[in-house]
Short mmCIF file of C-alpha atoms in Angstrom, two decimals:
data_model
loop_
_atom_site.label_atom_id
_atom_site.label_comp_id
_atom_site.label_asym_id
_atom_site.label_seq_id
_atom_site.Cartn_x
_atom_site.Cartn_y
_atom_site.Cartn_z
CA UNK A 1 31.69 26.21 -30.70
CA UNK A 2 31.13 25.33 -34.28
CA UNK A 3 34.72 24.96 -35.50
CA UNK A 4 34.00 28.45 -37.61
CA UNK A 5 35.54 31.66 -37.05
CA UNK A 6 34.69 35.04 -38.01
CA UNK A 7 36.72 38.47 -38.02
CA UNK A 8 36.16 41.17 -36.75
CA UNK A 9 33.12 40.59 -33.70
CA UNK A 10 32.07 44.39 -34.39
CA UNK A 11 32.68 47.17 -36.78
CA UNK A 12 31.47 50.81 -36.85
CA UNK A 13 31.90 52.46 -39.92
CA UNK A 14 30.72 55.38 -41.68
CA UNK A 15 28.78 55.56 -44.67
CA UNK A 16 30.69 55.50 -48.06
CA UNK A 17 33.16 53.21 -45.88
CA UNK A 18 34.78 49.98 -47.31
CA UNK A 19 34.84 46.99 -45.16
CA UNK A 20 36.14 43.73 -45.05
CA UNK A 21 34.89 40.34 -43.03
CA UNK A 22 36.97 37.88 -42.63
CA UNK A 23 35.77 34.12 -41.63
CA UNK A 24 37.75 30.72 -41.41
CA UNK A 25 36.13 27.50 -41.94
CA UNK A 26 35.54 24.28 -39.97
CA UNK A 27 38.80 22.15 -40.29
CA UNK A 28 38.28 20.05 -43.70
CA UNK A 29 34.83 21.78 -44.80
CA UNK A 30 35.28 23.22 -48.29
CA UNK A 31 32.54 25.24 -48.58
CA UNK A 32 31.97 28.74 -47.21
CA UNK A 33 28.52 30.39 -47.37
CA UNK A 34 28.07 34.27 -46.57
CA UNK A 35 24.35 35.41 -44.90
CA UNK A 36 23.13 38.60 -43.69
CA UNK A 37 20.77 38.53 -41.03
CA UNK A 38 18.42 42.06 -40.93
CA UNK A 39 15.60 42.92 -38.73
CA UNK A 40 13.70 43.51 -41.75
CA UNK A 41 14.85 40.81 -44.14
CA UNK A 42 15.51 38.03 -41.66
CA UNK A 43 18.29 35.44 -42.89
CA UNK A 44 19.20 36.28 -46.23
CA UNK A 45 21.81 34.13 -48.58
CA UNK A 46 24.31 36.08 -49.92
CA UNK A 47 26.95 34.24 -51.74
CA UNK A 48 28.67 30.59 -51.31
CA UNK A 49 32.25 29.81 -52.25
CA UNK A 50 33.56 25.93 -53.07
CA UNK A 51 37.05 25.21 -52.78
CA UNK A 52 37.93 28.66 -54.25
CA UNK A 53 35.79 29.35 -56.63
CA UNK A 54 32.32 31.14 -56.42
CA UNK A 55 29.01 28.42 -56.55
CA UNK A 56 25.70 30.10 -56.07
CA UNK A 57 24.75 33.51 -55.60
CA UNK A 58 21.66 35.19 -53.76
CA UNK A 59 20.58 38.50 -53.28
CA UNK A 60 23.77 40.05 -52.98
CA UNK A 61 24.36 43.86 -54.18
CA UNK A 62 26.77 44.85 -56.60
CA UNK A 63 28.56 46.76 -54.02
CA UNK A 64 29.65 43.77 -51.97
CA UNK A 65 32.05 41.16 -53.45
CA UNK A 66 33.52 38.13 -51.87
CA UNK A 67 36.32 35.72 -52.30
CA UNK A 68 37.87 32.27 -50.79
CA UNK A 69 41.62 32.25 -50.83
CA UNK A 70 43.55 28.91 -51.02
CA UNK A 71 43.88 28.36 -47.90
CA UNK A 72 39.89 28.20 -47.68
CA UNK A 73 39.34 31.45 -45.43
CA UNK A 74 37.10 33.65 -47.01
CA UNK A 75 36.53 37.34 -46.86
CA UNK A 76 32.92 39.47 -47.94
CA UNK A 77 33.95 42.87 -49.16
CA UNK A 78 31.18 45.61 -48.44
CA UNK A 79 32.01 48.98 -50.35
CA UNK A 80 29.98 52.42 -50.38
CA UNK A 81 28.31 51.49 -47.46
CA UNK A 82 24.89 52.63 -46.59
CA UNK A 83 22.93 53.17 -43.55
CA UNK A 84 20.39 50.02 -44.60
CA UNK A 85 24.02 47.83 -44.78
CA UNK A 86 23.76 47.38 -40.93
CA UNK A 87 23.15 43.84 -39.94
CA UNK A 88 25.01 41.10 -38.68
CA UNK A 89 26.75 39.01 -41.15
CA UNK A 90 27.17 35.41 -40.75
CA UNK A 91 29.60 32.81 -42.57
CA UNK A 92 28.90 29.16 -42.59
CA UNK A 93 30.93 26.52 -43.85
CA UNK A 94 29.88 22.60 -45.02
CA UNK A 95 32.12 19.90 -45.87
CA UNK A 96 30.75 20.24 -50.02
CA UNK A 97 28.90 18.62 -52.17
CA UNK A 98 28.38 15.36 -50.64
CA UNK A 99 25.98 16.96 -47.73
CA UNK A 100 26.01 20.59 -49.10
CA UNK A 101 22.81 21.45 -46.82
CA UNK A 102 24.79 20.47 -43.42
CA UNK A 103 26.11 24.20 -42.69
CA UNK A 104 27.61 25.57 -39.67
CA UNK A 105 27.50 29.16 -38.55
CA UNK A 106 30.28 31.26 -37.32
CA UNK A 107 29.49 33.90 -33.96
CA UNK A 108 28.91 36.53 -36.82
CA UNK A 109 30.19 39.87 -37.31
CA UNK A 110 27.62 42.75 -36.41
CA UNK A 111 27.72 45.64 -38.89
CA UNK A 112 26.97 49.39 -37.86
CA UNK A 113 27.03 51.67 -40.25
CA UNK A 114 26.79 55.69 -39.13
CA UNK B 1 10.04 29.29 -55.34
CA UNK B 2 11.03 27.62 -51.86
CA UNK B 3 9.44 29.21 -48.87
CA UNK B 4 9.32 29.08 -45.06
CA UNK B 5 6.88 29.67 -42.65
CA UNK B 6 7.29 29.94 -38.74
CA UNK B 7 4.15 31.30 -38.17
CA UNK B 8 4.40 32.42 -34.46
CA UNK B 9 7.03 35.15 -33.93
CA UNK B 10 7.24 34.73 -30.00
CA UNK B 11 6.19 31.62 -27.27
CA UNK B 12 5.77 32.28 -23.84
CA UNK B 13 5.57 28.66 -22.27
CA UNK B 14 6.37 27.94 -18.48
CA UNK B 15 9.95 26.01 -17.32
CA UNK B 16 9.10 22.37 -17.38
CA UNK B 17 6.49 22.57 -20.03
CA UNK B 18 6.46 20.68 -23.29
CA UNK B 19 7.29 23.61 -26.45
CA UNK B 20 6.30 22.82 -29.80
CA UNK B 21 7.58 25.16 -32.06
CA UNK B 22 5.50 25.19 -35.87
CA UNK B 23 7.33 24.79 -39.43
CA UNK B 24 5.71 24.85 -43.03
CA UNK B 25 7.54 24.84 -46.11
CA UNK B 26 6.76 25.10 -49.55
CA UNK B 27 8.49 22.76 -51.90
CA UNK B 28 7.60 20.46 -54.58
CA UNK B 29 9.42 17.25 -53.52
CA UNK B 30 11.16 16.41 -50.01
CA UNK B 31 13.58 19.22 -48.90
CA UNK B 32 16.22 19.06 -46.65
CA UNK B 33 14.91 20.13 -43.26
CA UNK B 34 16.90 22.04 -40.79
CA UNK B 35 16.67 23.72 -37.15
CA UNK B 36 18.92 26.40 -35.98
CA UNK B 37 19.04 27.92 -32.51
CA UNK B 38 20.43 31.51 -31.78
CA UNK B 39 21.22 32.69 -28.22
CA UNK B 40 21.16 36.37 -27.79
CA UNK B 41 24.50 37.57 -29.39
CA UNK B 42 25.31 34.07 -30.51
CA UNK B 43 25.77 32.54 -33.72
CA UNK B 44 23.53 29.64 -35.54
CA UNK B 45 23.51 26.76 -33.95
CA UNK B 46 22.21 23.14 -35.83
CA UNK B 47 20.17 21.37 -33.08
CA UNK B 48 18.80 18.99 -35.65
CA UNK B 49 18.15 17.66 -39.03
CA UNK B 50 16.27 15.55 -41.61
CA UNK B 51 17.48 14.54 -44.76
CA UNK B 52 15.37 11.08 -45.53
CA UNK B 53 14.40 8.51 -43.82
CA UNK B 54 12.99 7.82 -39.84
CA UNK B 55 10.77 11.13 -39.66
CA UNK B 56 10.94 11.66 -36.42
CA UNK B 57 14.71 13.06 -35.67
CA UNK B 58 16.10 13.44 -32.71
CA UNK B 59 18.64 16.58 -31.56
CA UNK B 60 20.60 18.25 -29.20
CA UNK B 61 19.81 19.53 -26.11
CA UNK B 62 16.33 17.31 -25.89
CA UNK B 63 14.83 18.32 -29.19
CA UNK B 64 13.28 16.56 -31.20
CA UNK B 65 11.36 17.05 -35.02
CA UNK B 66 8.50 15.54 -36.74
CA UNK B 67 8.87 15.76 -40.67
CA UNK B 68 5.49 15.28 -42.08
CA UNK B 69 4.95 15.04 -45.72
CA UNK B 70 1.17 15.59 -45.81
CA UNK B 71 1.30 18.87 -44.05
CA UNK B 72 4.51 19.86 -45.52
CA UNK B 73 5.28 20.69 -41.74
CA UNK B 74 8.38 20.29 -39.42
CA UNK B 75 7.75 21.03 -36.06
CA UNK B 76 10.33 21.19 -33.27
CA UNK B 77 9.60 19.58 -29.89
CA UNK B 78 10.58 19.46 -26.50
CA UNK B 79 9.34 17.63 -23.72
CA UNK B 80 10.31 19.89 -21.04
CA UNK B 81 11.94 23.63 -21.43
CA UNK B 82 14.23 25.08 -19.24
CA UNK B 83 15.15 28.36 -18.56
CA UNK B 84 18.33 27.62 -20.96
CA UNK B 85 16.32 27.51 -23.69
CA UNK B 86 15.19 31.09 -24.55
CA UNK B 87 16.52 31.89 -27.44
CA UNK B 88 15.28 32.40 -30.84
CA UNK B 89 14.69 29.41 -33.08
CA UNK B 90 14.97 29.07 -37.02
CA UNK B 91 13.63 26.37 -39.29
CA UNK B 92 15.58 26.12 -42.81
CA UNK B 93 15.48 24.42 -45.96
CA UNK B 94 17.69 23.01 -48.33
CA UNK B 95 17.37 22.19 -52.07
CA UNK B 96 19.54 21.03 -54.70
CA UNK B 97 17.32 22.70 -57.52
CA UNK B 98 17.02 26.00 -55.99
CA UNK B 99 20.89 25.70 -55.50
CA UNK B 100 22.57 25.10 -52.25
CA UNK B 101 21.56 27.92 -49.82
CA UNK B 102 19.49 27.40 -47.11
CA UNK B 103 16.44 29.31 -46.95
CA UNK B 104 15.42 30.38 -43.23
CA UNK B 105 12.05 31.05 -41.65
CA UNK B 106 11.22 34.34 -40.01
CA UNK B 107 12.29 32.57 -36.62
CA UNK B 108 10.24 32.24 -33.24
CA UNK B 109 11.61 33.86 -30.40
CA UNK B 110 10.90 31.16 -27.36
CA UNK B 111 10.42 33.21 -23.75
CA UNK B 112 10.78 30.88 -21.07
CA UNK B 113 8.94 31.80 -17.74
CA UNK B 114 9.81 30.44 -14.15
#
C-alpha cells in the first residue's frame, strides 16, 4: 500500500459524460501528479499540482481539467468524454521539490467509456 | 527530448532463474532513474531507484539495478524469480529540465514459468 488513495476503483460512463476522479495523497507529500495509462499510449503525464497550485503540464486535452484543494486531495475532471478517453488513470503524489522524481502511485481508477 | 526504451515487451524465464530486464534512455546529462512494478489490476509500485552515486542500487523484493553511464542503460536484475514476480515492469525517468514528470518506458511484461 503506497499511502495514496484514489476514488472511484471503476466508472462506466457514456460518451458526452462528465466525470470526476478523486485521489488523496501520501500523508505529508505535497505534490500530486495525474497519468493516464492507454494500451496505445502507454504511461502518459498529464498534469502535476504543488501545494495547490498547478506546476507542469503534459499532454493533457482541453477537455480535462484538474485541481488540488487545500486540504491537498486532488480531483481530474474529464468532460465530453469520448470513446478513446478509456484508460486507467493513475495519481501519484511526492513529498515536492526537494526529491520531486520520488512518486508514488495510487491503485488507479479504470475508465470505460460506452 | 527525454526518451525511454524497454526494448523487450514480454520475458518468459523459468522460477528460480536469474531475469534481467533491459533499460535505455536518452538524456543529455544523468537522469533520475526509476523502476516501477504493476501486478495485474494493481497500481505502480517503486521497487527501486538511482539518483547519484553507488551505481549499482539495490530494491525491494530482491531487485537490484545497474546504472551505466556509457550505455545510457539501467537494467533491472534478479537473481532468482519466483512465481510472485509476473507482473509487468516499467523503467522511468526523471528530469528537472524537462520539468518534473516522469517519463515511462513501454514496460516488459515478465511471464514466470514453473
Amino acid at each position: 500500500d503506497s499511502g495514496v488513495t484514489q476514488t472511484p476503483k471503476h466508472l462506466i460512463t457514456a460518451t458526452g459524460q462528465r466525470v470526476t476522479l478523486r485521489c488523496s495523497p501520501r500523508s505529508g507529500d505535497l505534490s500530486v501528479y495525474w497519468y493516464q495509462q492507454s494500451l496505445d499510449q502507454g504511461l502518459q503525464f498529464l498534469i502535476q499540482y504543488y501545494n495547490g497550485e498547478e506546476r507542469a503540464k503534459g499532454n493533457i486535452l482541453e477537455r480535462f481539467s484538474a485541481q488540488q484543494f487545500p486540504d491537498l486531495h486532488s480531483e481530474l475532471n474529464l468532460s465530453s468524454l469520448e470513446l478513446g478517453d478509456s484508460a486507467l488513470y493513475f495519481c501519484a503524489s511526492s513529498a515536492g521539490l526537494a526529491a520531486p522524481y520520488e512518486q508514488y502511485f495510487g491503485p488507479g481508477t479504470r475508465l470505460t467509456v460506452t | 527530448a527525454q526518451s525511454v526504451t524497454q526494448p523487450d515487451i514480454h520475458i518468459t524465464v523459468s522460477e528460480g532463474a536469474s531475469l534481467e530486464l533491459r533499460c535505455n534512455y536518452s538524456y543529455g546529462a544523468t537522469p533520475y532513474l526509476f523502476w516501477y512494478v504493476q501486478s495485474p489490476g494493481q497500481g505502480l509500485q517503486l521497487l527501486l531507484k538511482y539518483f547519484s552515486g553507488d551505481t549499482l542500487v539495490q530494491g525491494i523484493k530482491g531487485f537490484e539495478a545497474e546504472f551505466k553511464r556509457s550505455q545510457s542503460s539501467f537494467n533491472l536484475r534478479k537473481p532468482s524469480v519466483h512465481w510472485s514476480d509476473a507482473a509487468e515492469y516499467f523503467c522511468a525517468v526523471g528530469a528537472m529540465e524537462y520539468g518534473n514528470k516522469l517519463v515511462f518506458g513501454a514496460g516488459t511484461i515478465l511471464r514466470v514459468k514453473s
